[in-house]
Short mmCIF file of C-alpha atoms in Angstrom, two decimals:
data_model
loop_
_atom_site.label_atom_id
_atom_site.label_comp_id
_atom_site.label_asym_id
_atom_site.label_seq_id
_atom_site.Cartn_x
_atom_site.Cartn_y
_atom_site.Cartn_z
CA MET A 1 58.31 105.50 -91.54
CA THR A 2 54.86 104.51 -92.72
CA THR A 3 51.86 105.74 -90.76
CA ILE A 4 49.04 103.22 -90.40
CA GLU A 5 45.51 104.37 -89.56
CA ARG A 6 45.02 102.03 -86.66
CA LYS A 7 44.48 102.42 -82.91
CA MET A 8 47.34 101.81 -80.50
CA SER A 9 46.04 101.05 -77.01
CA GLY A 10 48.29 98.08 -76.26
CA LEU A 11 51.64 96.52 -77.14
CA LEU A 12 52.95 92.94 -77.14
CA ILE A 13 56.72 93.20 -76.87
CA ASP A 14 59.30 90.53 -77.65
CA LEU A 15 62.28 90.24 -75.32
CA ASP A 16 65.43 88.57 -76.71
CA GLY A 17 66.75 90.71 -79.55
CA THR A 18 64.23 93.46 -78.83
CA ILE A 19 64.78 94.44 -75.20
CA TYR A 20 68.02 92.59 -74.49
CA HIS A 21 70.76 90.41 -75.93
CA GLY A 22 71.46 87.68 -73.39
CA SER A 23 72.28 89.57 -70.21
CA LYS A 24 72.89 92.91 -71.95
CA ARG A 25 70.18 95.53 -72.25
CA ILE A 26 69.67 96.98 -75.74
CA GLU A 27 70.27 100.73 -75.88
CA HIS A 28 67.19 102.81 -74.98
CA ALA A 29 65.16 99.76 -73.82
CA ASP A 30 64.92 101.16 -70.29
CA LYS A 31 63.75 104.54 -71.61
CA LEU A 32 61.21 102.87 -73.90
CA ILE A 33 59.58 100.98 -71.01
CA ALA A 34 59.71 104.06 -68.78
CA ASP A 35 57.86 105.99 -71.51
CA LEU A 36 55.16 103.31 -71.72
CA ARG A 37 54.63 103.32 -67.96
CA THR A 38 54.53 107.10 -67.75
CA GLY A 39 52.21 107.34 -70.74
CA GLY A 40 49.86 104.64 -69.49
CA LEU A 41 50.15 102.51 -72.63
CA ALA A 42 49.29 98.90 -71.73
CA TYR A 43 51.85 96.27 -72.67
CA LYS A 44 52.97 92.72 -72.02
CA TYR A 45 56.28 91.03 -72.70
CA VAL A 46 55.68 87.96 -74.86
CA THR A 47 58.34 85.26 -74.98
CA ASN A 48 58.69 81.81 -76.50
CA ASN A 49 60.96 80.90 -73.58
CA SER A 50 59.24 78.12 -71.63
CA SER A 51 62.06 77.44 -69.16
CA ALA A 52 61.82 80.63 -67.09
CA THR A 53 58.94 81.60 -64.83
CA PRO A 54 57.41 85.10 -65.19
CA GLU A 55 59.15 85.98 -61.91
CA ASP A 56 62.50 84.89 -63.38
CA VAL A 57 61.94 87.07 -66.45
CA ALA A 58 60.95 90.08 -64.36
CA ASP A 59 64.03 89.66 -62.16
CA ARG A 60 66.22 89.52 -65.26
CA LEU A 61 64.75 92.78 -66.53
CA LYS A 62 65.11 94.45 -63.13
CA ALA A 63 68.80 93.48 -63.08
CA MET A 64 69.16 95.43 -66.33
CA GLY A 65 67.56 98.54 -64.84
CA ILE A 66 64.13 97.99 -66.41
CA GLU A 67 61.09 98.16 -64.14
CA ALA A 68 59.24 94.85 -64.46
CA TYR A 69 56.80 92.61 -62.65
CA ALA A 70 55.77 88.99 -63.14
CA ASP A 71 52.33 90.07 -64.33
CA ASP A 72 53.98 91.94 -67.23
CA VAL A 73 55.19 88.64 -68.71
CA CYS A 74 53.41 86.12 -70.96
CA THR A 75 55.37 82.93 -71.67
CA SER A 76 54.75 80.06 -74.06
CA ALA A 77 54.63 77.81 -70.98
CA GLN A 78 51.72 79.75 -69.50
CA ALA A 79 49.89 79.81 -72.82
CA ALA A 80 50.44 76.07 -73.35
CA ALA A 81 49.12 75.18 -69.89
CA SER A 82 46.13 77.47 -70.41
CA TYR A 83 45.44 75.88 -73.80
CA ILE A 84 45.37 72.38 -72.29
CA ALA A 85 43.25 73.50 -69.30
CA GLU A 86 40.67 74.95 -71.69
CA LYS A 87 40.56 71.75 -73.74
CA LEU A 88 40.46 69.37 -70.76
CA PRO A 89 40.30 70.92 -67.26
CA GLY A 90 42.42 68.98 -64.77
CA ALA A 91 44.12 66.98 -67.52
CA SER A 92 47.07 64.73 -66.70
CA VAL A 93 50.26 65.87 -68.41
CA PHE A 94 53.63 64.25 -69.10
CA VAL A 95 56.04 67.18 -69.10
CA ILE A 96 59.29 67.45 -71.00
CA GLY A 97 60.54 70.80 -69.80
CA GLU A 98 62.05 72.88 -67.05
CA LYS A 99 60.93 74.94 -64.06
CA GLY A 100 58.87 77.49 -65.97
CA LEU A 101 56.83 74.84 -67.76
CA ARG A 102 56.23 72.68 -64.70
CA GLU A 103 55.10 75.64 -62.61
CA ALA A 104 52.75 76.81 -65.37
CA VAL A 105 51.16 73.35 -65.56
CA VAL A 106 50.50 73.27 -61.81
CA CYS A 107 49.17 76.85 -61.78
CA ALA A 108 46.69 75.92 -64.53
CA GLY A 109 45.22 73.18 -62.34
CA LEU A 110 46.69 70.35 -64.39
CA THR A 111 48.31 67.21 -62.98
CA ILE A 112 51.88 66.23 -63.80
CA THR A 113 52.18 62.49 -64.29
CA GLU A 114 54.70 59.92 -65.47
CA ASP A 115 52.09 57.36 -66.52
CA ASN A 116 49.32 57.30 -69.15
CA PRO A 117 48.87 61.06 -69.60
CA ASP A 118 46.13 62.85 -71.49
CA TYR A 119 48.76 65.17 -72.96
CA VAL A 120 52.47 65.18 -73.72
CA LEU A 121 53.62 68.79 -73.20
CA GLN A 122 57.10 69.52 -74.47
CA GLY A 123 59.35 72.55 -74.26
CA ILE A 124 63.07 73.11 -73.91
CA ASP A 125 64.66 70.58 -71.56
CA ARG A 126 68.40 70.67 -71.14
CA GLU A 127 68.30 67.40 -69.17
CA PHE A 128 66.40 65.59 -71.95
CA ASN A 129 67.49 61.98 -72.50
CA TYR A 130 66.58 58.82 -74.38
CA SER A 131 64.42 57.48 -71.56
CA ARG A 132 62.23 60.61 -71.63
CA LEU A 133 62.06 60.44 -75.42
CA ALA A 134 60.96 56.80 -75.33
CA LYS A 135 58.23 57.52 -72.76
CA ALA A 136 56.88 60.51 -74.64
CA VAL A 137 56.79 58.65 -77.95
CA ARG A 138 55.02 55.69 -76.37
CA TYR A 139 52.34 57.97 -74.93
CA ILE A 140 51.87 59.77 -78.24
CA LEU A 141 51.56 56.44 -80.07
CA ASP A 142 49.01 55.35 -77.45
CA GLY A 143 46.85 58.40 -78.21
CA ALA A 144 48.03 61.21 -75.93
CA SER A 145 47.65 64.68 -77.46
CA TYR A 146 50.97 66.37 -78.19
CA VAL A 147 51.51 70.07 -77.45
CA MET A 148 54.81 71.90 -78.01
CA THR A 149 55.53 75.23 -76.34
CA ASN A 150 57.49 76.73 -79.24
CA PRO A 151 59.12 75.66 -82.50
CA ASP A 152 62.52 77.35 -82.09
CA LEU A 153 65.17 74.97 -83.41
CA LEU A 154 68.06 76.98 -82.00
CA LEU A 155 68.55 79.19 -78.95
CA PRO A 156 71.04 82.08 -78.70
CA THR A 157 73.15 81.68 -75.54
CA GLU A 158 76.27 83.18 -74.05
CA ASN A 159 78.16 80.28 -75.69
CA GLY A 160 76.57 80.56 -79.12
CA LEU A 161 73.60 78.76 -80.62
CA GLN A 162 72.28 75.61 -78.93
CA PRO A 163 69.37 73.24 -79.71
CA GLY A 164 65.95 74.59 -78.75
CA ALA A 165 62.51 73.13 -78.07
CA GLY A 166 61.90 72.62 -81.78
CA SER A 167 64.90 70.32 -82.04
CA ILE A 168 63.55 68.09 -79.28
CA GLY A 169 60.14 68.29 -80.91
CA ALA A 170 61.59 67.09 -84.21
CA SER A 171 62.54 63.77 -82.61
CA LEU A 172 59.13 63.32 -80.97
CA THR A 173 57.34 64.15 -84.22
CA ALA A 174 59.49 61.79 -86.27
CA ALA A 175 59.07 58.86 -83.88
CA GLY A 176 55.51 59.55 -82.71
CA GLY A 177 54.14 60.27 -86.17
CA LYS A 178 51.98 63.13 -84.90
CA GLN A 179 52.37 66.86 -85.50
CA PRO A 180 52.14 68.86 -82.27
CA VAL A 181 49.89 71.79 -81.54
CA VAL A 182 52.43 74.62 -81.48
CA ILE A 183 51.73 77.35 -78.93
CA GLY A 184 54.55 79.89 -79.27
CA LYS A 185 55.33 82.38 -82.00
CA PRO A 186 54.65 82.31 -84.94
CA SER A 187 51.44 80.59 -83.77
CA ALA A 188 48.55 82.92 -82.95
CA ILE A 189 47.78 80.87 -79.81
CA LEU A 190 50.40 82.64 -77.67
CA MET A 191 49.36 85.99 -79.11
CA ASN A 192 45.67 85.42 -78.37
CA TYR A 193 46.54 84.33 -74.82
CA SER A 194 48.61 87.51 -74.42
CA LEU A 195 45.84 89.71 -75.85
CA ASN A 196 43.45 88.24 -73.31
CA ARG A 197 45.91 88.96 -70.51
CA LEU A 198 46.43 92.47 -71.87
CA GLY A 199 42.70 93.13 -72.03
CA ARG A 200 42.91 94.43 -75.60
CA THR A 201 41.80 93.28 -79.04
CA ALA A 202 44.05 92.64 -82.01
CA ALA A 203 42.51 95.65 -83.75
CA ASP A 204 44.10 98.10 -81.29
CA THR A 205 47.26 96.18 -80.35
CA TRP A 206 50.69 96.18 -81.95
CA VAL A 207 53.39 93.50 -81.81
CA ILE A 208 57.00 94.69 -81.50
CA GLY A 209 59.88 92.34 -82.26
CA ASP A 210 63.15 91.72 -84.05
CA ASN A 211 62.36 88.37 -85.69
CA MET A 212 60.34 88.37 -88.90
CA ALA A 213 59.70 84.61 -88.83
CA THR A 214 58.35 84.56 -85.25
CA ASP A 215 57.36 87.98 -83.88
CA ILE A 216 56.10 89.64 -87.05
CA ALA A 217 54.57 86.45 -88.46
CA ALA A 218 52.73 85.89 -85.15
CA GLY A 219 51.47 89.46 -85.11
CA HIS A 220 50.26 89.09 -88.67
CA ALA A 221 48.57 85.74 -87.89
CA SER A 222 46.70 87.22 -84.93
CA GLY A 223 45.59 90.38 -86.74
CA CYS A 224 47.72 92.84 -84.76
CA GLY A 225 49.70 95.73 -86.14
CA THR A 226 53.40 94.94 -86.40
CA ILE A 227 56.58 96.91 -85.77
CA LEU A 228 59.93 95.37 -86.69
CA VAL A 229 62.97 96.69 -84.84
CA LEU A 230 66.37 96.07 -86.42
CA THR A 231 68.01 95.43 -83.06
CA GLY A 232 68.39 91.65 -83.23
CA LEU A 233 68.02 88.85 -85.74
CA THR A 234 66.54 90.83 -88.64
CA ARG A 235 68.76 93.56 -90.05
CA SER A 236 68.60 95.75 -93.13
CA ASP A 237 71.02 93.43 -94.97
CA ASN A 238 68.97 90.24 -94.36
CA TYR A 239 65.48 91.73 -94.26
CA GLU A 240 64.34 90.38 -97.64
CA TYR A 241 65.52 86.88 -96.72
CA TYR A 242 63.55 86.80 -93.47
CA ALA A 243 60.54 88.49 -95.04
CA GLU A 244 60.36 85.63 -97.53
CA ILE A 245 60.59 83.06 -94.72
CA ALA A 246 57.89 84.86 -92.72
CA GLY A 247 55.58 85.23 -95.71
CA CYS A 248 54.57 88.73 -94.59
CA LYS A 249 55.99 92.19 -93.98
CA PRO A 250 55.77 94.50 -90.96
CA ASP A 251 53.60 97.58 -90.95
CA VAL A 252 56.47 99.67 -89.61
CA ILE A 253 60.25 99.27 -89.40
CA CYS A 254 62.36 101.07 -86.77
CA THR A 255 66.13 100.87 -86.83
CA ARG A 256 66.69 101.59 -83.13
CA LEU A 257 64.65 101.74 -79.95
CA ASP A 258 64.95 105.52 -79.68
CA GLU A 259 63.33 105.68 -83.12
CA LEU A 260 60.59 103.38 -81.84
CA ARG A 261 60.07 105.64 -78.79
CA SER A 262 59.57 108.61 -81.07
CA TYR A 263 57.22 106.70 -83.35
CA ILE A 264 54.99 105.54 -80.49
CA SER A 265 54.89 109.01 -78.97
CA THR A 266 53.82 110.54 -82.29
CA TYR A 267 51.50 107.77 -83.33
CA ARG A 268 49.33 107.82 -80.23
CA GLY A 269 48.00 111.19 -81.33
CA ILE A 270 46.21 109.60 -84.34
#
């Protein structure tokens, strides 16, 4: 593995494909997190998932035998609500999304409305229908700002791939004629939000993930160091394909999480 002369005082860690596959923990994930806690290396989990609350994510990790707390988690829903609150405190928001997104909006001091919103905020919504589409498009055409939690077109589920937030967003963009502000990976907005929560700068933080086009591209966009783990979407046999899509390459590649544990342990001595 390549050694990069760069500080490592914090980590931003992807979840699906990096720590778990669905409801199954990836081998050595529990030992990796235990190492980080014992060693005092600051980290946050960073996820494009806007449907789950941080508490939901922490409970999921705990069920897999991984120590986790809500404060360890940064979601695209939280980052999106924070983004809007910074632009227009107390803004009214028409929400297309689920529990995690709605709770994030309220926690950010924003107001959920069904009429004449300042913003249309859209994430994954498995109850999405034509009526909601028509409302959102009308508001966008009338001048509401459009923010999308994440651009994922497909979601891996227990029953295979299903449409994600990006697929819903495609219909709003086509009909509303306005490109959304995208919050989640590969956008740097979620990463910068997470860095702020972590209390670290990009110069001494590394992003760990399995997806070249989201995790590694987001790390690159935000100026962080990047470590690709071949535990999920990106594998040795499709690496070049995804590297071309991402338009960048990781600083380090680890095949397994035990290899990553060893790398982090050694690297921190630099």
